[in-house]
Each structure stands twice: as structure tokens, then as C-alpha cells.
């Protein structure tokens, strides 16, 4: 079976665009925009196309830093706990990738580590909540 893009009028096999039984996209009332146009621009230019309700900006915010590991060049990898995500989805980032008020984040990490009795002269320092979530060294 085929489905036609409501924007560019090209035809696509159901299987090629991931349409499975029960998918509402082939219904006469539904608007189908092909993957090529979706990849280029997530908005449809037709006036009757439904507009997206949530914008994906791919911007993530560091809630706090929960670990650090020395690199060979006197800098650190930082374990970032992302705002709105569980500790298990934290990631190691470079200092350059800490945007916003990095100084406050670094100082807060250091204060929290000292409060927990963590030796900051070690190559790796992880706050207790990072260790509890299963985090170890980067790489």
C-alpha cells in the first residue's frame, strides 16, 4: 500500500515510512508529511496543517554536577545531572560544555564533595547520589 505526502505529493510505501496496522496517518482526515520534509523542517507550510504543540529545542540544562574526573591536561570531565532527568541518565561532559553559570555549578560541586568528605585530590570524585545510581569513572 502507498501513502501520499500532503505537502510534496510524493508517494511512499507504508513499510518505508513505518506505517503499521492501527496507525492513524492513512486515515482521510489525517495529514501525512513525508520523512524528507519532516527532516528538513518539522513544520508544514500549508495553512490547514496542524502546528506542533511542543517545540523541541534540543537544549538541556545542568541541574547540578555530581562528579568530576581529571583528564591528562589539568582539566576535568564533569558528571552532569540533567534537569528533569533521573541520575541514571547523567552524562560526562567537558568543562567547555557547561553553559550558563558554570562557576556556581563548580563551586556547588566542590562544597557538596567537601560536605560528604570526598578527597578532591583524587583523580575521580563522585557524590554519593552518583555512586548510588551506579556511576563510576568516565570511559
mmCIF file of C-alpha atoms in Angstrom:
data_model
loop_
_atom_site.group_PDB
_atom_site.id
_atom_site.type_symbol
_atom_site.label_atom_id
_atom_site.label_comp_id
_atom_site.label_asym_id
_atom_site.label_seq_id
_atom_site.Cartn_x
_atom_site.Cartn_y
_atom_site.Cartn_z
ATOM 1 C CA UNK A 1 0.000 0.000 0.000
ATOM 2 C CA UNK A 2 1.033 3.605 -0.570
ATOM 3 C CA UNK A 3 0.522 6.936 1.160
ATOM 4 C CA UNK A 4 0.891 10.369 -0.410
ATOM 5 C CA UNK A 5 2.665 13.253 1.307
ATOM 6 C CA UNK A 6 0.192 16.096 1.845
ATOM 7 C CA UNK A 7 2.960 18.620 1.245
ATOM 8 C CA UNK A 8 5.116 17.426 -1.679
ATOM 9 C CA UNK A 9 2.606 14.927 -3.229
ATOM 10 C CA UNK A 10 5.231 12.136 -3.431
ATOM 11 C CA UNK A 11 4.051 8.567 -2.793
ATOM 12 C CA UNK A 12 5.614 6.229 -0.205
ATOM 13 C CA UNK A 13 5.240 2.529 0.671
ATOM 14 C CA UNK A 14 3.658 2.048 4.088
ATOM 15 C CA UNK A 15 6.633 -0.021 5.222
ATOM 16 C CA UNK A 16 9.160 2.576 4.046
ATOM 17 C CA UNK A 17 7.648 5.267 6.283
ATOM 18 C CA UNK A 18 6.888 2.987 9.233
ATOM 19 C CA UNK A 19 3.115 2.765 8.904
ATOM 20 C CA UNK A 20 1.756 -0.294 10.705
ATOM 21 C CA UNK A 21 -1.787 -1.597 11.295
ATOM 22 C CA UNK A 22 -3.709 0.823 13.512
ATOM 23 C CA UNK A 23 -1.574 3.829 12.532
ATOM 24 C CA UNK A 24 -3.863 6.875 12.076
ATOM 25 C CA UNK A 25 -1.738 8.542 9.357
ATOM 26 C CA UNK A 26 -3.506 6.823 6.393
ATOM 27 C CA UNK A 27 -6.944 7.978 7.595
ATOM 28 C CA UNK A 28 -8.626 10.504 5.241
ATOM 29 C CA UNK A 29 -8.744 13.179 7.959
ATOM 30 C CA UNK A 30 -5.034 12.808 8.877
ATOM 31 C CA UNK A 31 -2.208 14.895 7.482
ATOM 32 C CA UNK A 32 0.845 12.934 6.353
ATOM 33 C CA UNK A 33 4.158 14.734 5.873
ATOM 34 C CA UNK A 34 6.928 12.602 4.380
ATOM 35 C CA UNK A 35 10.173 11.919 6.283
ATOM 36 C CA UNK A 36 12.185 14.011 3.815
ATOM 37 C CA UNK A 37 10.185 17.154 4.571
ATOM 38 C CA UNK A 38 9.971 16.397 8.300
ATOM 39 C CA UNK A 39 13.743 16.082 8.464
ATOM 40 C CA UNK A 40 14.246 19.367 6.624
ATOM 41 C CA UNK A 41 11.596 21.282 8.559
ATOM 42 C CA UNK A 42 9.328 19.961 11.279
ATOM 43 C CA UNK A 43 6.581 22.395 10.324
ATOM 44 C CA UNK A 44 4.171 22.054 7.446
ATOM 45 C CA UNK A 45 3.738 25.177 5.359
ATOM 46 C CA UNK A 46 0.120 24.504 4.390
ATOM 47 C CA UNK A 47 -2.293 26.731 6.324
ATOM 48 C CA UNK A 48 -4.527 23.772 7.247
ATOM 49 C CA UNK A 49 -1.671 21.653 8.698
ATOM 50 C CA UNK A 50 -1.795 21.113 12.435
ATOM 51 C CA UNK A 51 1.018 23.014 14.108
ATOM 52 C CA UNK A 52 3.261 21.254 16.609
ATOM 53 C CA UNK A 53 2.220 21.866 20.185
ATOM 54 C CA UNK A 54 5.663 21.476 21.710
ATOM 55 C CA UNK A 55 8.878 22.872 20.340
ATOM 56 C CA UNK A 56 11.947 20.657 20.629
ATOM 57 C CA UNK A 57 14.899 22.978 21.054
ATOM 58 C CA UNK A 58 17.408 20.263 21.963
ATOM 59 C CA UNK A 59 18.626 22.455 24.810
ATOM 60 C CA UNK A 60 19.290 20.702 28.090
ATOM 61 C CA UNK A 61 20.071 22.300 31.424
ATOM 62 C CA UNK A 62 22.517 21.043 34.007
ATOM 63 C CA UNK A 63 20.711 20.727 37.325
ATOM 64 C CA UNK A 64 23.979 20.114 39.145
ATOM 65 C CA UNK A 65 27.375 18.498 38.819
ATOM 66 C CA UNK A 66 27.677 15.211 40.697
ATOM 67 C CA UNK A 67 31.148 14.045 39.724
ATOM 68 C CA UNK A 68 34.439 15.034 38.181
ATOM 69 C CA UNK A 69 37.390 13.180 36.731
ATOM 70 C CA UNK A 70 40.807 14.590 35.925
ATOM 71 C CA UNK A 71 41.993 14.453 32.340
ATOM 72 C CA UNK A 72 45.591 14.361 31.232
ATOM 73 C CA UNK A 73 45.722 18.099 30.564
ATOM 74 C CA UNK A 74 44.863 19.500 34.017
ATOM 75 C CA UNK A 75 41.171 19.854 33.215
ATOM 76 C CA UNK A 76 38.168 17.749 34.173
ATOM 77 C CA UNK A 77 35.308 15.720 32.819
ATOM 78 C CA UNK A 78 32.178 16.616 34.798
ATOM 79 C CA UNK A 79 29.280 14.277 35.513
ATOM 80 C CA UNK A 80 26.206 16.382 34.779
ATOM 81 C CA UNK A 81 22.826 15.600 36.342
ATOM 82 C CA UNK A 82 20.383 16.987 33.763
ATOM 83 C CA UNK A 83 17.329 18.931 34.856
ATOM 84 C CA UNK A 84 14.218 16.768 34.530
ATOM 85 C CA UNK A 85 16.128 13.505 34.053
ATOM 86 C CA UNK A 86 16.986 10.754 36.548
ATOM 87 C CA UNK A 87 20.528 10.387 37.888
ATOM 88 C CA UNK A 88 20.982 7.267 35.745
ATOM 89 C CA UNK A 89 20.768 9.459 32.619
ATOM 90 C CA UNK A 90 23.534 11.803 33.705
ATOM 91 C CA UNK A 91 26.432 12.174 31.269
ATOM 92 C CA UNK A 92 30.090 13.110 31.365
ATOM 93 C CA UNK A 93 30.751 16.479 29.739
ATOM 94 C CA UNK A 94 33.756 18.728 29.332
ATOM 95 C CA UNK A 95 34.105 21.989 31.200
ATOM 96 C CA UNK A 96 33.562 23.832 27.899
ATOM 97 C CA UNK A 97 30.114 22.211 27.598
ATOM 98 C CA UNK A 98 28.913 23.658 30.901
ATOM 99 C CA UNK A 99 26.858 26.642 29.778
ATOM 100 C CA UNK A 100 25.398 29.384 31.904
ATOM 101 C CA UNK A 101 26.735 29.985 35.387
ATOM 102 C CA UNK A 102 29.434 27.309 35.364
ATOM 103 C CA UNK A 103 31.293 28.913 38.261
ATOM 104 C CA UNK A 104 28.303 28.398 40.545
ATOM 105 C CA UNK A 105 27.961 24.766 39.428
ATOM 106 C CA UNK A 106 31.672 24.061 40.014
ATOM 107 C CA UNK A 107 31.625 25.750 43.434
ATOM 108 C CA UNK A 108 28.467 23.900 44.472
ATOM 109 C CA UNK A 109 30.016 20.569 43.461
ATOM 110 C CA UNK A 110 33.161 21.336 45.453
ATOM 111 C CA UNK A 111 31.138 22.353 48.534
ATOM 112 C CA UNK A 112 28.961 19.218 48.281
ATOM 113 C CA UNK A 113 32.039 16.998 47.893
ATOM 114 C CA UNK A 114 33.716 18.547 50.931
ATOM 115 C CA UNK A 115 30.495 18.150 52.915
ATOM 116 C CA UNK A 116 30.470 14.430 52.002
ATOM 117 C CA UNK A 117 34.136 14.065 52.972
ATOM 118 C CA UNK A 118 35.295 13.334 49.423
ATOM 119 C CA UNK A 119 39.024 13.755 48.764
ATOM 120 C CA UNK A 120 39.179 16.197 45.848
ATOM 121 C CA UNK A 121 42.870 15.470 45.249
ATOM 122 C CA UNK A 122 41.900 12.057 43.819
ATOM 123 C CA UNK A 123 41.603 11.589 40.041
ATOM 124 C CA UNK A 124 37.877 10.941 40.357
ATOM 125 C CA UNK A 125 35.358 12.386 42.785
ATOM 126 C CA UNK A 126 31.730 11.249 42.788
ATOM 127 C CA UNK A 127 28.979 12.469 45.076
ATOM 128 C CA UNK A 128 27.156 9.732 46.985
ATOM 129 C CA UNK A 129 23.996 10.019 44.877
ATOM 130 C CA UNK A 130 26.026 9.386 41.697
ATOM 131 C CA UNK A 131 27.644 6.317 43.253
ATOM 132 C CA UNK A 132 24.213 5.100 44.409
ATOM 133 C CA UNK A 133 22.985 5.389 40.798
ATOM 134 C CA UNK A 134 25.856 3.181 39.620
ATOM 135 C CA UNK A 135 28.267 5.789 38.282
ATOM 136 C CA UNK A 136 31.982 5.106 38.141
ATOM 137 C CA UNK A 137 34.808 6.703 36.202
ATOM 138 C CA UNK A 138 34.387 8.251 32.750
ATOM 139 C CA UNK A 139 35.420 5.989 29.888
#
